[in-house]
Tab-separated table of C-alpha atoms in Angstrom:
chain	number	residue	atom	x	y	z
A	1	UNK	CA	60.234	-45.110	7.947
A	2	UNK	CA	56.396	-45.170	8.528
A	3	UNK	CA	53.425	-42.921	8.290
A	4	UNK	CA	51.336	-41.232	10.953
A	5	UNK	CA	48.039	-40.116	9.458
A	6	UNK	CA	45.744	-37.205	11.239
A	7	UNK	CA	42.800	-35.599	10.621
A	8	UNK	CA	41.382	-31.701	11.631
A	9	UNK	CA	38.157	-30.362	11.860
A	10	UNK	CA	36.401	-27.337	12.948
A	11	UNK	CA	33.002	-29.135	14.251
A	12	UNK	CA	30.656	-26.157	15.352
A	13	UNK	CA	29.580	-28.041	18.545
A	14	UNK	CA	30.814	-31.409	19.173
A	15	UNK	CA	27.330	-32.457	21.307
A	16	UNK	CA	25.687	-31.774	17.993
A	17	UNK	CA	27.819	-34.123	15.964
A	18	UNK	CA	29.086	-36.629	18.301
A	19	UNK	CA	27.373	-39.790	16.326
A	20	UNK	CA	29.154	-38.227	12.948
A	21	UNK	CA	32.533	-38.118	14.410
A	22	UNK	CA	31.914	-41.765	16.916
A	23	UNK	CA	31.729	-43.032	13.206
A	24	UNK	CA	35.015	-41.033	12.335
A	25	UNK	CA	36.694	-42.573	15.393
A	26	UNK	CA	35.154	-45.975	14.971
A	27	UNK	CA	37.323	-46.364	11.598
A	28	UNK	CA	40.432	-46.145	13.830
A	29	UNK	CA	42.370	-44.793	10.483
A	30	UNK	CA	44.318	-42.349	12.240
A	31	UNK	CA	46.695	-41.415	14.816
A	32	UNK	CA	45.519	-38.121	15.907
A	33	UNK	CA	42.282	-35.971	15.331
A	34	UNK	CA	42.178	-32.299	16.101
A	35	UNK	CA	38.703	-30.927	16.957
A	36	UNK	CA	38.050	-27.112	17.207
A	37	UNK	CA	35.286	-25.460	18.367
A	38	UNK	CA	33.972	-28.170	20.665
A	39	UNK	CA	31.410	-25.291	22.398
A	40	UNK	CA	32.212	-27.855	25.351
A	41	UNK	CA	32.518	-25.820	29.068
A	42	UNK	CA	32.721	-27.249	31.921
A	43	UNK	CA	28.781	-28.617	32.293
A	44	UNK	CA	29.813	-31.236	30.201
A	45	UNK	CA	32.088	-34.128	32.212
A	46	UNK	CA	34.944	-35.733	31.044
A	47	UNK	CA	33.263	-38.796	30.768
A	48	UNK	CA	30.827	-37.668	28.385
A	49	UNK	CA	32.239	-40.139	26.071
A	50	UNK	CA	34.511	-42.801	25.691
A	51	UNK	CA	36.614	-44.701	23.078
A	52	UNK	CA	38.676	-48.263	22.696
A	53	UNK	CA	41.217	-46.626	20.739
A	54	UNK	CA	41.837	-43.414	21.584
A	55	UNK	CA	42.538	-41.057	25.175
A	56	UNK	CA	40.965	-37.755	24.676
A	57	UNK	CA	42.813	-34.528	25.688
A	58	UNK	CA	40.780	-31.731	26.263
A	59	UNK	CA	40.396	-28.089	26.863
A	60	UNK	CA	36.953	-26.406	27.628
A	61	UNK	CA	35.638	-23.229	26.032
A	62	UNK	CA	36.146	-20.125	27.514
A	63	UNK	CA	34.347	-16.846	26.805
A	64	UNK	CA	35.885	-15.836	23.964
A	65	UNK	CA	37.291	-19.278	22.320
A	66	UNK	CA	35.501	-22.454	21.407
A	67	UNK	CA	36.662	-24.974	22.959
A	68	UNK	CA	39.461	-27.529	21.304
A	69	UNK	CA	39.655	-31.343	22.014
A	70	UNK	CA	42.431	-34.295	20.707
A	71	UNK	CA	41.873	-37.733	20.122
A	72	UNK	CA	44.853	-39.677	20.224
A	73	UNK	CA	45.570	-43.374	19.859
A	74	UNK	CA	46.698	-44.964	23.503
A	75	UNK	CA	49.974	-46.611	22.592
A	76	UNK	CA	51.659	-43.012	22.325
A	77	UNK	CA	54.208	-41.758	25.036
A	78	UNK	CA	53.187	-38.498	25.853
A	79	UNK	CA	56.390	-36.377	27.463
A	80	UNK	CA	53.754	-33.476	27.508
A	81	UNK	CA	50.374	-32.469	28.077
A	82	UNK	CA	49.764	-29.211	28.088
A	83	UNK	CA	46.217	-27.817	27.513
A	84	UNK	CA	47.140	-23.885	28.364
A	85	UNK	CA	44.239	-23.622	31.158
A	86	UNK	CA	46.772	-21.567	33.295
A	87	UNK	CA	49.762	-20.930	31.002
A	88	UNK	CA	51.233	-17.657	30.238
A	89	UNK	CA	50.150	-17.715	26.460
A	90	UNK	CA	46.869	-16.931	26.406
A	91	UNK	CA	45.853	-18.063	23.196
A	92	UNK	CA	43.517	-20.874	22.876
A	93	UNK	CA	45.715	-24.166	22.354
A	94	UNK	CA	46.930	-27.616	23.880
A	95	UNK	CA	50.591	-28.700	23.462
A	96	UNK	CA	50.975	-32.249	23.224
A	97	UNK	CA	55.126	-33.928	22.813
A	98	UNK	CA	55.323	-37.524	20.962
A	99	UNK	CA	57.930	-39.667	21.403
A	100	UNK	CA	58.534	-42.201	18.687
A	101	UNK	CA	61.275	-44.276	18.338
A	102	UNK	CA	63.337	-42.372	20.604
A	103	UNK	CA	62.294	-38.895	18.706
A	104	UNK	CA	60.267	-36.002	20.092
A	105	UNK	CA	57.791	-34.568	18.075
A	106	UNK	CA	55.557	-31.709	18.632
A	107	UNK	CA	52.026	-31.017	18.367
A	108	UNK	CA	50.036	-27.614	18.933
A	109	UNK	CA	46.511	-27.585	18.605
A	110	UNK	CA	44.915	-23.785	18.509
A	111	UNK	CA	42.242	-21.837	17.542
A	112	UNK	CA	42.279	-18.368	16.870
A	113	UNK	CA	38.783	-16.702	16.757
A	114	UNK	CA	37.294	-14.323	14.266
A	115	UNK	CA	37.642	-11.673	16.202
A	116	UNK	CA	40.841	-11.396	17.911
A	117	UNK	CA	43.925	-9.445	16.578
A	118	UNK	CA	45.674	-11.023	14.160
A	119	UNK	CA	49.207	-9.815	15.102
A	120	UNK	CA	48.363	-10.354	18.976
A	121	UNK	CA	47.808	-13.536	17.951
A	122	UNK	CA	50.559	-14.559	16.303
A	123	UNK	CA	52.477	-12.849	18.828
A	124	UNK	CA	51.800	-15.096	21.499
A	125	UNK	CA	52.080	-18.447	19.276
A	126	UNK	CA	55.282	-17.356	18.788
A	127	UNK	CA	56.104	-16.939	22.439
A	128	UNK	CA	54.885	-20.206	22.617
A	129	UNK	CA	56.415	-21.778	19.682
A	130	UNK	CA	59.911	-19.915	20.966
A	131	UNK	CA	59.382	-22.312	24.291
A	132	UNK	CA	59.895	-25.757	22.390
A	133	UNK	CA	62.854	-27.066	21.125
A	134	UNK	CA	62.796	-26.015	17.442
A	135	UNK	CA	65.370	-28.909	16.518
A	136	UNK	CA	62.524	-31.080	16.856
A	137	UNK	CA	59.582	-30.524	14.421
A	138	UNK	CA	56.662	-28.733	15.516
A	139	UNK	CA	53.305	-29.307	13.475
A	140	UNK	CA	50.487	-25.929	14.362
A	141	UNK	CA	47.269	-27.315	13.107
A	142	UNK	CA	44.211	-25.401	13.248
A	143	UNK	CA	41.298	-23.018	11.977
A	144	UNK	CA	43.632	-19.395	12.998
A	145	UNK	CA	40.653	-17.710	10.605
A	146	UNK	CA	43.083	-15.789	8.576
A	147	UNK	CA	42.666	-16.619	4.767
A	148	UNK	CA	46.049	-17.565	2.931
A	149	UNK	CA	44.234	-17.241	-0.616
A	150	UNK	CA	43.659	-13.429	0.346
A	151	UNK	CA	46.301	-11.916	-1.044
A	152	UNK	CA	45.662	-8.612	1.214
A	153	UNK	CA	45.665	-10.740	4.468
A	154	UNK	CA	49.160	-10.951	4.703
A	155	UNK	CA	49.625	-11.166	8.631
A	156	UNK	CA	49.923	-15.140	8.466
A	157	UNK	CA	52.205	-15.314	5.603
A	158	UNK	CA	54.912	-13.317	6.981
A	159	UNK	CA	54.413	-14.711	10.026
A	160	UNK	CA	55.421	-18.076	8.507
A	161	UNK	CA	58.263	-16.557	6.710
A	162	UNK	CA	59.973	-14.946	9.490
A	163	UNK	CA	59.911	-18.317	11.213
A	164	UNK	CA	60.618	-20.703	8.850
A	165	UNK	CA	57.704	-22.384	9.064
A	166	UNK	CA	55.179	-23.512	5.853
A	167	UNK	CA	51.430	-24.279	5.219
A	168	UNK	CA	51.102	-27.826	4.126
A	169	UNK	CA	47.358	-27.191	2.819
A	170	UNK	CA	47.006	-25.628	-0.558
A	171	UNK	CA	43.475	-26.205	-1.509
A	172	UNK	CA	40.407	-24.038	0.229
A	173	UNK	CA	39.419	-25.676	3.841
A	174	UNK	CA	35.813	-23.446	4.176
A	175	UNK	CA	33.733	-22.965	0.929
A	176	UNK	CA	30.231	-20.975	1.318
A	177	UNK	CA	28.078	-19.197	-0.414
A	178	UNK	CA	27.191	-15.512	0.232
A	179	UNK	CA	24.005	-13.324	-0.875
A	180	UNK	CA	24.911	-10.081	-2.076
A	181	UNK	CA	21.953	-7.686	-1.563
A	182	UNK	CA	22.771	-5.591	-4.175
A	183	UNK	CA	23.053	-7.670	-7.267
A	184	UNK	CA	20.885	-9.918	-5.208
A	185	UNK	CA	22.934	-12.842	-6.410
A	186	UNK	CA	24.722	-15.541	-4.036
A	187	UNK	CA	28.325	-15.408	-4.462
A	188	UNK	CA	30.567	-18.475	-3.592
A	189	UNK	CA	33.291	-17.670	-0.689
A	190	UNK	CA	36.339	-19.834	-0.930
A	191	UNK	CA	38.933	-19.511	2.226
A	192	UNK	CA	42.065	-21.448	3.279
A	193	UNK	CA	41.673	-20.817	7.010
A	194	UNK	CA	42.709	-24.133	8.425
A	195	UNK	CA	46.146	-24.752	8.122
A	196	UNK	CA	48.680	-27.090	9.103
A	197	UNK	CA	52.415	-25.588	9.858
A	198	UNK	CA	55.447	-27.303	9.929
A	199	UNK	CA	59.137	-26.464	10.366
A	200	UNK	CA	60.453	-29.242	8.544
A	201	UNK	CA	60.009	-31.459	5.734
A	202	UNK	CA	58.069	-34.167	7.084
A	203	UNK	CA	54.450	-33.919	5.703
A	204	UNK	CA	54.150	-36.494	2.882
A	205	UNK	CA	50.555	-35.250	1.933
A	206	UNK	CA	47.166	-33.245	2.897
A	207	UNK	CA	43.755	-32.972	1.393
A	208	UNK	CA	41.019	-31.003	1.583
A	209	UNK	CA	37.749	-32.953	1.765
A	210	UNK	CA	34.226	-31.552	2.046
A	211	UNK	CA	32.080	-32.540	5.354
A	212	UNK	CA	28.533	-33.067	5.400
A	213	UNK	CA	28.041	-31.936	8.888
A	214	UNK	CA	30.340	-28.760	8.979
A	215	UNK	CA	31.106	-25.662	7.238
A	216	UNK	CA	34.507	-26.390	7.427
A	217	UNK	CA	36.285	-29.223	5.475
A	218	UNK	CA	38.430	-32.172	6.600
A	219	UNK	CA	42.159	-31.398	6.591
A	220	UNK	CA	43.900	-34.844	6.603
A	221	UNK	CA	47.614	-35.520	6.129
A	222	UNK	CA	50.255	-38.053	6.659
A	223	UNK	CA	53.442	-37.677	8.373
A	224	UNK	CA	56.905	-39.619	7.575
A	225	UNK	CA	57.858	-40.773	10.890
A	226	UNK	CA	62.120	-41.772	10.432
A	227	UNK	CA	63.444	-44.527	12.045
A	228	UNK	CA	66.243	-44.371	14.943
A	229	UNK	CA	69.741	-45.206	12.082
A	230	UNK	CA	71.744	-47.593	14.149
């Protein structure tokens, strides 16, 4: 068996931090890297920038989503590419299929913004996720903005028990503080909005790790990929 390391991030603007995350991609430690909120539209061409080791799959912002982009190494088969720009799940969210060593995996990429339903939401991901072969594994990794450390936000959490799926991030992925006016005090906010779902048992690890440039942290992980058993 081997691993398959990837990293997520919810950048605020990509233009903004594009030397921060060349330096990222420059490493060329891992095999995928999920970007939300790009704020990229379509002003912006598709050769805005370029790397050795990885093809870039994007989708644009629209006006109400931020814009999502994947950096994958070239050596990958892709059996599909699907960025949702005229799908019938209109959620914000690009589909990409892996094959590796004769397996299929499958990757969703989506981004669910502050102010869209929650249920609606997960409504449509499941429409989605009900399209795919679900006796492959299916990996949802993104910032869906619903907090899994707030015990009276429990939209997510049954969503992922009614479909067998599990968050493989335990630790907080956005920490802020907050000024309260009336004690005039900051208070420190602590949310696990970035998640990364899976249907099997394949994650081997995740962490959590602050970043310098975003109020979001780093969600990395590693993924057992199993060998074809002859």
């Amino acid at each position: 068996d081997s691993s398959f390391s990837f990293l997520h991030l919810n950048i605020n603007s990509l233009i903004n931090h594009l030397h921060e995350l060349d330096t990222i991609l420059r490493t060329n430690k891992f095999e995928m890297i999920f970007i939300n909120e790009t704020k990229h539209d379509g002003s912006i061409p598709f050769s805005f920038y370029s790397n050795k080791y990885y093809r870039i799959i994007r989708r644009d912002k629209s006006r109400r989503s931020g814009g999502l982009l994947i950096f994958i190494k070239k050596h990958y088969n892709l059996s599909i590419v699907d960025i949702g720009a005229e799908s019938r799940f209109d959620i914000e969210y690009i589909h990409l299929q892996l094959k590796i060593h004769k397996k299929k995996y499958n990757f969703i990429a989506c981004y669910k913004p502050p102010v869209d339903d929650d249920n609606i939401f997960l409504n449509i991901l499941d429409s989605l996720l009900y399209s795919i072969d679900l006796d492959d594994p299916v990996f949802i990794i993104g910032d869906l903005n619903m907090d899994l450390l707030n015990n009276l936000n429990v939209n997510l959490s049954n969503y992922l028990n009614d479909n067998g799926l599990v968050n493989f991030v335990y630790k907080p992925t956005r920490i802020k503080s907050i000024f309260i006016k009336n004690t005039n005090e900051f208070k420190c906010s602590e949310t696990l909005i970035d998640v990364v779902l899976h249907n099997y048992d394949l994650i081997v690890s995740t962490h959590s790790i602050p970043c310098s440039f975003s109020d979001h942290n780093f969600v990395s992980g590693n993924i057992k990929i199993k060998k074809e058993r002859h």
